Amino acid sequence: MDDQRKETILFVDDEESILNVVTDFFKRQGYRIRTAVNGVEAMKIIGNEKVDCCFTDINMPVMNGLDLAENIRLHDNTMPVIVMTGYPSLENTIQTIKNGVVDFLIKPVSLKQMELCMRRVLRQRGLFIENVLLKEEVRSKERLEKLNQELLYKVDELNMLNKIMSSFTSIVSSADVFKRAVDIALEITHADHTMFHIINEAVKQPFEVASAVTPPTQIGDKHTQNHQSPRPKSNGGQPAVDQSSILDLIMEVVSDEIPLLISQNNGVRGLPTDLLSAMLVPLKIRDKVFGILTAGIREGDNRFSEKDLYYLSFMAQSAAQSIENLALYENIYENLFATLYAFVNAVEARDLYTRQHSSRVTGISLIIGKHLGCNVEELDVLNFAGHLHDIGKIGIRDDILLKPGRLTDEEFEKIKQHPAIGANILEQLGMWEKERQIIRCHHERFDGTGYPDGLKEKQIPFLARILSVADVYDAMASDRAYRKRMEERIILKVIHEGSGSQFDPDIVSAFDAVYQQGIILRYMETGQMEDIERVHPS
Ligand SMILES: [Fe+2]
């Protein structure tokens, strides 16, 4: 035990005789001893050196023992202070305890009693410090763990936000955005169903445009069933959620304009009890709500949290942004198309006889294209390219373009430039690569003797081969400045003779098929398209 008796003990008493006695005794026990005759002196010592324990009298001049105890507590709350007094009162006792005094000895005190008391409080202090250190260690470990958790959370969050953002960057139509939104919502929130409603200005009624469902057997899997329809359909065996109460809730979010989280459905909002947890997030464009994204949980223990709502809200913002950009783009696209179309009209207007030529060529091309089983995208390309195929004629002088008689070789060379000029106009706009190719190739011939590039057979884009037949047919079937429309019999003869030389034989066969059904002639008369029987292109 001797090696532990190296602590410094401070004795504070205004009676020097007492100080002498205790100094003698405790020095012999091996302790380092400091003494002071009042509180101020004691604080000076404490300020200068390390003191492990302090014995103090209460009644002293300058600063009494209770004030000293309070000062010590403020300076170092781990230092034990033992108060000794000859006249204990209840008031004093309470005050000493308030001031952080750890023990109380009543004079006269035996030296042995003092030593026992001191050893006890020092032992307690040791335990206290150890405890504080341990707690500090635990705290710093916890802090580290928390930081680590936060870091992981942030990385997780960043990944999720990136994923959400990149999900909407590759989208090309507004309809895709709705579908993508319900799919992503299902994935990030682990909902078992998600819906997207658009708010219809006219009827003020939410209108479902997309939904996604995780089938009950696959909850937690990434596979989803999707559909886009005006009304919800069968959703993998789960009972449909009562639509009317959901619609009420949607209208509530529309008017509040803020996301709604119902973590645990207690039926308070009139929601069906089989809907355990729900989130509704408004999508706004220019501060106006135009749609609501809803996510719901109908089974399992998972419930939506604030974090889920945060992700869903972020996703709704990304989706809204994407829709706004697309609307802007679609608007520009339509404007541009209208401008180009005006160009074509201007070209056709120069020549009385070619009015509506591009429009009819488009119609005939679409009839052939549909018969050959072209998909929607191909028909869209054909529609665009058909209307604009002669746009390059805007670069040909009137005296050549409108010349009634036969063209000189030089004049014909000029005319032959129009497919390339047309393609160049579109190239300047930096888009419609497929349409551009078709416009460039609409005067190519199947045997490679056409212009401008002399491409042959499959080198010529499929849709350009269709356009070529339609173009020639309409040119022969309508009046020209220099001749009347040709007889139908002769037109067909020219087309048949051109099969394999000017035209792709398969396209000629397709033309024949729709022609024989009377579809072409009826279209030429009425300008109306009919349902076409589709065959697959060989
Ligand atoms: Fe042409």
XYZ file of C-alpha atoms and ligand atoms in Angstrom:
539
model
C 0.000 0.000 0.000
C 2.961 2.313 0.594
C 3.554 2.905 -3.061
C 0.080 4.367 -3.316
C 0.779 6.977 -0.645
C 2.231 9.535 -2.955
C -0.837 11.690 -3.177
C -0.687 15.363 -2.354
C -3.053 16.389 0.403
C -4.036 19.949 1.146
C -5.052 20.901 4.696
C -6.832 24.229 5.168
C -7.388 25.516 8.713
C -6.871 28.858 10.424
C -5.468 27.095 13.498
C -1.807 26.463 12.823
C -1.494 23.929 15.651
C -3.968 21.670 13.921
C -2.058 22.059 10.628
C 1.181 21.066 12.374
C -0.296 17.940 13.905
C -1.862 16.635 10.683
C 1.216 17.525 8.650
C 3.372 15.481 11.012
C 1.045 12.511 10.944
C 0.388 12.330 7.189
C 4.001 12.990 6.234
C 4.930 9.958 8.255
C 2.367 7.981 6.277
C 4.225 8.979 3.109
C 1.887 11.632 1.724
C 2.950 14.976 0.282
C 1.418 17.706 2.395
C 0.411 21.268 1.579
C -1.224 23.628 4.086
C -3.167 26.900 3.902
C -4.760 29.095 6.583
C -7.726 30.214 4.465
C -9.557 29.527 1.177
C -7.693 32.102 -0.901
C -4.299 30.642 0.003
C -5.677 27.162 -0.700
C -6.877 28.156 -4.191
C -3.426 29.560 -4.992
C -1.850 26.192 -4.177
C -4.496 24.305 -6.162
C -3.898 26.640 -9.111
C -0.163 25.928 -9.076
C 0.120 22.236 -8.449
C -1.755 18.991 -8.573
C -3.654 18.281 -5.369
C -5.398 14.945 -4.861
C -7.479 15.631 -1.802
C -8.419 18.589 0.381
C -9.366 18.755 4.078
C -10.850 22.075 5.111
C -12.287 23.813 8.186
C -15.504 25.757 7.634
C -15.050 28.879 9.691
C -12.018 30.753 8.413
C -11.266 34.377 7.629
C -11.022 35.737 4.017
C -12.680 32.719 2.349
C -14.546 30.114 4.391
C -14.511 26.369 3.766
C -17.852 26.237 1.937
C -16.795 28.901 -0.561
C -13.496 27.083 -0.964
C -15.376 23.811 -1.700
C -17.453 25.612 -4.335
C -14.326 27.128 -5.930
C -12.569 23.773 -5.982
C -15.595 22.182 -7.617
C -15.524 24.792 -10.379
C -11.766 24.312 -10.825
C -11.625 20.493 -10.750
C -14.774 18.545 -10.017
C -12.870 15.319 -9.487
C -10.945 16.560 -6.398
C -12.494 15.247 -3.170
C -13.090 17.896 -0.504
C -13.626 16.793 3.111
C -15.070 19.352 5.464
C -14.268 19.330 9.199
C -16.165 21.489 11.623
C -16.748 21.757 15.317
C -20.259 23.186 15.017
C -22.261 21.308 12.418
C -25.663 22.735 11.570
C -28.282 21.354 9.225
C -27.862 24.386 6.998
C -24.103 23.896 6.795
C -24.450 20.225 6.081
C -26.848 20.791 3.180
C -24.667 23.556 1.767
C -21.501 21.441 1.911
C -23.219 18.680 -0.023
C -24.489 21.194 -2.596
C -20.980 22.505 -2.981
C -19.711 19.109 -3.952
C -18.084 18.121 -0.637
C -17.699 14.377 -0.564
C -17.452 13.847 3.188
C -18.100 15.574 6.453
C -16.130 15.062 9.658
C -17.103 16.488 13.035
C -14.375 17.843 15.262
C -12.661 16.659 17.297
C -11.482 14.253 14.603
C -8.888 11.560 15.215
C -5.987 11.409 12.786
C -6.755 7.748 12.093
C -10.332 8.681 11.225
C -9.016 11.330 8.850
C -6.748 8.875 7.119
C -9.490 6.269 6.672
C -11.813 8.895 5.302
C -9.140 10.161 2.933
C -8.297 6.691 1.635
C -11.960 6.014 1.026
C -12.544 9.210 -0.937
C -9.349 8.763 -2.939
C -10.435 5.261 -3.829
C -13.823 6.622 -4.886
C -12.102 9.348 -6.883
C -9.951 6.749 -8.629
C -13.055 4.793 -9.565
C -14.785 7.971 -10.624
C -11.909 9.008 -12.923
C -11.671 5.526 -14.342
C -15.386 5.624 -14.968
C -15.152 9.011 -16.641
C -12.301 7.784 -18.843
C -14.210 4.660 -19.723
C -17.280 6.648 -20.528
C -15.197 8.995 -22.646
C -13.735 6.035 -24.500
C -17.172 4.588 -25.092
C -18.392 7.982 -26.188
C -15.538 8.457 -28.642
C -16.126 4.960 -29.962
C -19.770 5.766 -30.339
C -18.900 9.057 -32.006
C -16.656 7.246 -34.453
C -19.299 4.669 -35.124
C -21.891 7.382 -35.615
C -19.603 9.252 -38.008
C -19.017 6.054 -39.880
C -22.743 5.432 -40.003
C -23.344 8.963 -41.215
C -20.708 8.537 -43.876
C -22.249 5.281 -45.039
C -25.654 6.914 -44.974
C -24.366 9.842 -47.049
C -22.727 7.535 -49.590
C -25.907 5.511 -49.719
C -27.958 8.647 -50.139
C -25.670 10.027 -52.823
C -25.843 6.747 -54.728
C -29.592 6.750 -54.478
C -29.906 10.370 -55.627
C -27.509 9.731 -58.523
C -29.474 6.687 -59.490
C -32.710 8.649 -59.432
C -31.255 11.486 -61.471
C -29.665 9.261 -64.097
C -32.942 7.359 -64.417
C -34.564 10.419 -65.875
C -31.827 11.695 -68.155
C -32.264 9.123 -70.926
C -36.008 9.529 -71.226
C -37.362 10.758 -74.549
C -41.087 11.111 -74.017
C -43.357 12.302 -71.230
C -45.182 8.971 -71.166
C -41.866 7.238 -70.398
C -41.326 9.558 -67.443
C -44.524 8.421 -65.750
C -43.666 4.765 -66.225
C -40.085 5.292 -65.063
C -41.307 7.244 -62.029
C -43.545 4.430 -60.754
C -40.834 1.823 -61.411
C -38.118 3.740 -59.585
C -40.491 4.643 -56.745
C -41.255 0.962 -56.260
C -37.574 0.133 -56.136
C -36.288 2.886 -53.852
C -39.072 2.828 -51.275
C -39.693 -0.948 -51.274
C -43.363 -0.228 -51.679
C -45.544 -3.034 -52.988
C -47.452 -0.729 -55.315
C -46.991 2.721 -56.803
C -49.268 4.892 -58.917
C -49.026 8.086 -60.860
C -52.099 10.286 -61.173
C -52.364 13.353 -63.347
C -54.664 16.136 -62.301
C -57.062 16.960 -65.066
C -57.850 20.656 -65.127
C -61.215 20.160 -66.788
C -62.749 17.508 -64.546
C -60.641 18.176 -61.445
C -60.357 14.440 -61.019
C -57.065 12.559 -60.586
C -56.420 10.336 -63.589
C -54.127 7.310 -63.282
C -51.541 7.210 -66.092
C -49.078 4.626 -64.772
C -48.687 2.122 -61.963
C -46.306 -0.589 -60.832
C -46.872 -3.538 -58.546
C -44.561 -5.995 -56.838
C -46.345 -9.341 -56.973
C -46.931 -10.743 -53.466
C -44.580 -13.664 -53.994
C -41.787 -11.376 -55.131
C -41.920 -8.600 -52.576
C -38.342 -7.536 -52.074
C -37.359 -8.740 -55.548
C -36.602 -6.279 -58.270
C -39.100 -7.726 -60.735
C -42.124 -5.584 -61.170
C -45.226 -5.754 -63.222
C -46.102 -2.561 -64.958
C -48.924 -1.290 -66.946
C -49.984 2.012 -68.315
C -53.695 2.363 -68.490
C -56.373 4.835 -67.609
C -57.694 2.556 -64.869
C -55.890 0.124 -62.577
C -56.035 -3.451 -63.743
C -55.497 -6.706 -61.964
C -52.401 -6.368 -59.868
C -50.970 -9.769 -59.290
C -53.666 -11.169 -57.052
C -53.738 -8.398 -54.458
C -57.070 -6.832 -53.692
C -57.286 -3.386 -55.259
C -57.050 -0.562 -52.750
C -60.301 1.317 -52.395
C -59.826 3.983 -55.050
C -62.232 6.578 -53.718
C -60.408 7.135 -50.426
C -57.054 7.264 -52.241
C -58.481 9.808 -54.675
C -59.670 11.940 -51.742
C -56.216 11.789 -50.247
C -54.661 12.684 -53.623
C -56.914 15.746 -53.864
C -55.837 16.692 -50.332
C -52.170 16.599 -51.376
C -53.015 18.533 -54.554
C -54.457 21.370 -52.502
C -51.814 21.227 -49.717
C -49.021 20.998 -52.314
C -46.745 19.214 -49.812
C -45.723 15.544 -49.547
C -47.730 13.373 -47.174
C -46.377 10.440 -45.145
C -48.727 8.041 -43.393
C -46.187 5.765 -41.796
C -48.747 3.637 -39.997
C -52.320 3.699 -41.244
C -54.667 3.697 -38.286
C -57.667 4.317 -40.444
C -57.882 7.949 -39.345
C -58.065 9.332 -42.855
C -60.672 6.857 -43.945
C -58.034 4.769 -45.695
C -58.795 1.082 -46.089
C -57.138 -0.934 -43.358
C -55.350 -3.190 -45.848
C -53.238 -0.186 -46.823
C -50.672 -0.345 -44.033
C -48.410 2.545 -44.963
C -48.595 5.230 -47.670
C -46.774 8.207 -49.155
C -48.109 10.800 -51.577
C -45.851 13.305 -53.274
C -46.929 16.146 -55.558
C -45.081 16.830 -58.832
C -44.936 20.478 -59.725
C -44.037 22.303 -62.898
C -43.493 26.006 -62.412
C -44.975 25.781 -58.918
C -48.166 24.189 -60.147
C -49.134 20.662 -59.105
C -49.828 18.556 -62.178
C -49.550 15.056 -60.785
C -49.296 12.907 -57.655
C -47.017 9.953 -57.116
C -48.382 7.470 -54.577
C -46.562 4.576 -52.915
C -48.258 2.029 -50.684
C -47.530 -1.045 -48.571
C -50.197 -3.685 -48.125
C -48.313 -6.466 -46.467
C -45.201 -7.271 -44.481
C -43.517 -5.395 -41.644
C -41.944 -2.633 -43.697
C -43.323 0.884 -43.084
C -42.415 4.107 -44.856
C -40.066 6.479 -43.036
C -39.071 10.124 -43.394
C -36.092 8.896 -45.421
C -38.382 7.123 -47.893
C -40.413 10.297 -48.214
C -37.230 12.268 -48.822
C -36.185 9.926 -51.642
C -39.640 9.884 -53.156
C -39.821 13.697 -53.039
C -36.408 13.981 -54.652
C -37.477 11.558 -57.324
C -40.694 13.479 -57.936
C -38.634 16.635 -58.403
C -36.332 14.897 -60.894
C -39.316 13.510 -62.768
C -41.033 16.904 -62.856
C -37.828 18.501 -64.112
C -37.531 15.865 -66.799
C -41.150 16.357 -67.893
C -40.658 20.107 -68.012
C -37.543 19.722 -70.169
C -39.319 17.286 -72.452
C -42.309 19.581 -72.790
C -39.907 22.334 -73.730
C -38.113 20.051 -76.168
C -41.320 18.678 -77.655
C -42.506 22.214 -78.073
C -39.305 23.260 -79.843
C -39.463 20.095 -81.950
C -43.031 20.797 -82.971
C -42.238 24.423 -83.703
C -39.305 23.403 -85.811
C -41.342 20.837 -87.667
C -44.019 23.467 -88.328
C -41.341 25.818 -89.673
C -39.887 23.149 -91.963
C -43.352 22.215 -93.102
C -43.970 25.841 -93.961
C -40.831 25.659 -96.103
C -42.219 22.654 -97.970
C -45.522 24.436 -98.481
C -43.609 27.422 -99.808
C -41.766 25.159 -102.264
C -44.980 23.491 -103.392
C -46.794 26.797 -103.620
C -44.323 27.939 -106.261
C -45.633 25.228 -108.532
C -49.383 24.951 -108.825
C -49.063 21.332 -109.926
C -46.983 20.039 -107.058
C -49.264 21.298 -104.269
C -49.950 18.572 -101.736
C -47.451 16.324 -103.542
C -45.377 15.772 -100.375
C -48.493 15.121 -98.360
C -49.761 12.500 -100.837
C -46.327 10.879 -101.137
C -46.346 10.599 -97.337
C -49.809 9.033 -97.376
C -48.903 6.469 -100.042
C -45.593 5.684 -98.275
C -47.440 5.080 -95.018
C -49.931 2.791 -96.752
C -47.078 0.707 -98.196
C -45.102 0.893 -94.923
C -48.045 -0.313 -92.861
C -48.694 -3.156 -95.296
C -45.040 -4.153 -94.909
C -45.408 -4.219 -91.106
C -43.313 -1.160 -90.238
C -43.381 -0.336 -86.532
C -44.601 2.942 -85.040
C -41.144 4.475 -84.995
C -40.517 3.616 -88.652
C -43.881 5.037 -89.653
C -43.060 8.177 -87.692
C -39.765 8.530 -89.571
C -41.555 7.891 -92.857
C -44.179 10.507 -92.020
C -41.561 13.124 -91.252
C -39.285 12.306 -94.164
C -42.237 12.063 -96.565
C -43.438 15.541 -95.770
C -39.941 17.008 -96.056
C -38.468 14.894 -98.870
C -38.450 17.707 -101.454
C -37.527 20.492 -99.002
C -34.205 20.808 -100.872
C -36.081 22.247 -103.876
C -36.122 25.504 -101.951
C -32.546 25.886 -103.184
C -33.481 25.448 -106.913
C -34.251 28.507 -109.022
C -37.853 29.035 -110.183
C -36.905 29.118 -113.886
C -35.539 25.576 -113.598
C -38.026 24.197 -111.097
C -41.071 25.530 -112.929
C -39.805 25.057 -116.474
C -42.681 23.564 -118.518
C -40.562 21.973 -121.235
C -37.761 19.470 -121.237
C -34.757 20.323 -118.969
C -31.255 20.730 -120.356
C -28.561 18.472 -118.910
C -27.254 21.407 -116.920
C -30.690 22.190 -115.520
C -31.222 18.550 -114.649
C -27.920 18.545 -112.756
C -29.286 21.425 -110.656
C -32.537 19.551 -109.974
C -30.517 16.495 -108.945
C -29.016 18.510 -106.095
C -32.299 18.793 -104.184
C -32.005 15.558 -102.140
C -28.562 16.583 -100.882
C -29.672 20.164 -100.201
C -32.664 18.817 -98.236
C -30.450 16.486 -96.201
C -28.086 19.384 -95.524
C -30.893 21.560 -94.200
C -31.736 18.872 -91.631
C -28.076 18.296 -90.876
C -27.707 21.945 -89.907
C -30.330 21.300 -87.243
C -28.252 18.449 -85.862
C -31.051 15.898 -85.647
C -33.226 13.388 -87.443
C -30.395 11.304 -88.785
C -32.721 8.600 -90.173
C -35.029 11.122 -91.806
C -32.011 12.876 -93.284
C -30.783 9.641 -94.892
C -34.187 8.963 -96.410
C -34.463 12.466 -97.845
C -30.975 12.133 -99.316
C -31.760 8.742 -100.870
C -35.269 9.213 -102.251
C -33.948 9.447 -105.843
C -31.551 6.516 -105.560
C -32.391 3.602 -107.868
C -32.350 -0.063 -106.901
C -29.829 -0.839 -109.701
C -27.394 1.859 -108.483
C -27.975 4.386 -111.301
C -29.824 6.980 -109.209
C -28.557 10.115 -107.484
C -26.872 11.686 -105.532
C -24.728 8.755 -104.294
C -25.482 5.936 -106.755
C -26.351 3.541 -103.923
C -27.877 0.200 -104.842
C -30.261 -2.368 -103.378
C -29.901 -2.742 -99.580
C -27.456 0.186 -99.464
C -30.504 2.370 -99.956
C -32.431 2.728 -96.672
C -35.541 0.552 -96.614
C -37.864 3.493 -95.967
C -36.256 5.474 -98.823
C -37.048 2.568 -101.170
C -40.709 2.847 -100.098
C -40.705 6.633 -100.506
C -39.215 6.266 -103.993
C -42.154 4.191 -105.287
C -44.711 6.526 -103.673
C -42.942 9.603 -105.100
C -42.889 8.308 -108.648
C -46.465 7.066 -108.456
C -47.786 10.460 -107.313
C -45.686 12.343 -109.880
C -47.266 10.298 -112.681
C -50.744 10.293 -111.154
C -51.042 14.079 -110.920
C -51.101 16.839 -113.523
C -47.854 18.609 -114.345
C -47.140 21.953 -115.984
C -46.026 20.170 -119.105
C -48.505 17.245 -119.186
C -51.765 15.900 -117.852
C -51.818 13.077 -115.317
C -50.932 9.791 -116.899
C -53.354 6.964 -117.359
C -53.488 4.543 -114.465
C -52.646 1.607 -116.740
C -49.479 3.348 -117.949
C -48.479 4.347 -114.430
C -48.708 0.738 -113.271
C -46.764 -0.401 -116.315
C -43.957 2.070 -115.550
C -43.818 0.918 -111.945
C -43.781 -2.754 -112.876
C -41.108 -2.166 -115.468
C -39.088 -0.316 -112.833
C -39.208 -3.311 -110.451
C -35.624 -4.470 -109.911
C -34.140 -1.527 -111.853
C -35.552 1.689 -110.393
C -37.451 0.068 -107.509
C -37.020 -2.664 -104.923
C -39.174 -5.578 -106.224
C -40.481 -6.270 -102.695
C -41.747 -2.717 -102.396
C -43.358 -2.941 -105.837
C -45.106 -6.163 -104.718
C -46.347 -4.420 -101.577
C -47.518 -1.461 -103.666
C -49.326 -3.882 -105.986
C -51.021 -5.604 -103.081
C -52.478 -2.391 -101.630
C -53.214 -1.048 -105.115
C -55.198 -4.173 -106.026
C -57.278 -3.678 -102.888
C -58.209 -0.205 -104.162
C -56.587 1.443 -101.150
C -54.264 3.691 -103.192
C -56.962 5.009 -105.521
C -59.379 5.629 -102.670
C -56.638 7.504 -100.828
C -55.870 9.624 -103.906
C -59.543 10.526 -104.156
C -60.375 11.164 -100.533
C -57.004 11.871 -98.876
C -58.122 9.452 -96.109
C -56.010 6.555 -94.856
C -57.678 3.198 -94.227
C -56.766 0.328 -91.953
C -54.086 -1.593 -93.766
C -53.645 -5.333 -93.628
C -50.099 -5.823 -92.359
C -47.621 -8.293 -93.744
C -44.100 -8.673 -92.466
C -41.336 -7.359 -94.707
C -39.436 -10.207 -96.306
Fe -37.764 14.569 -105.132
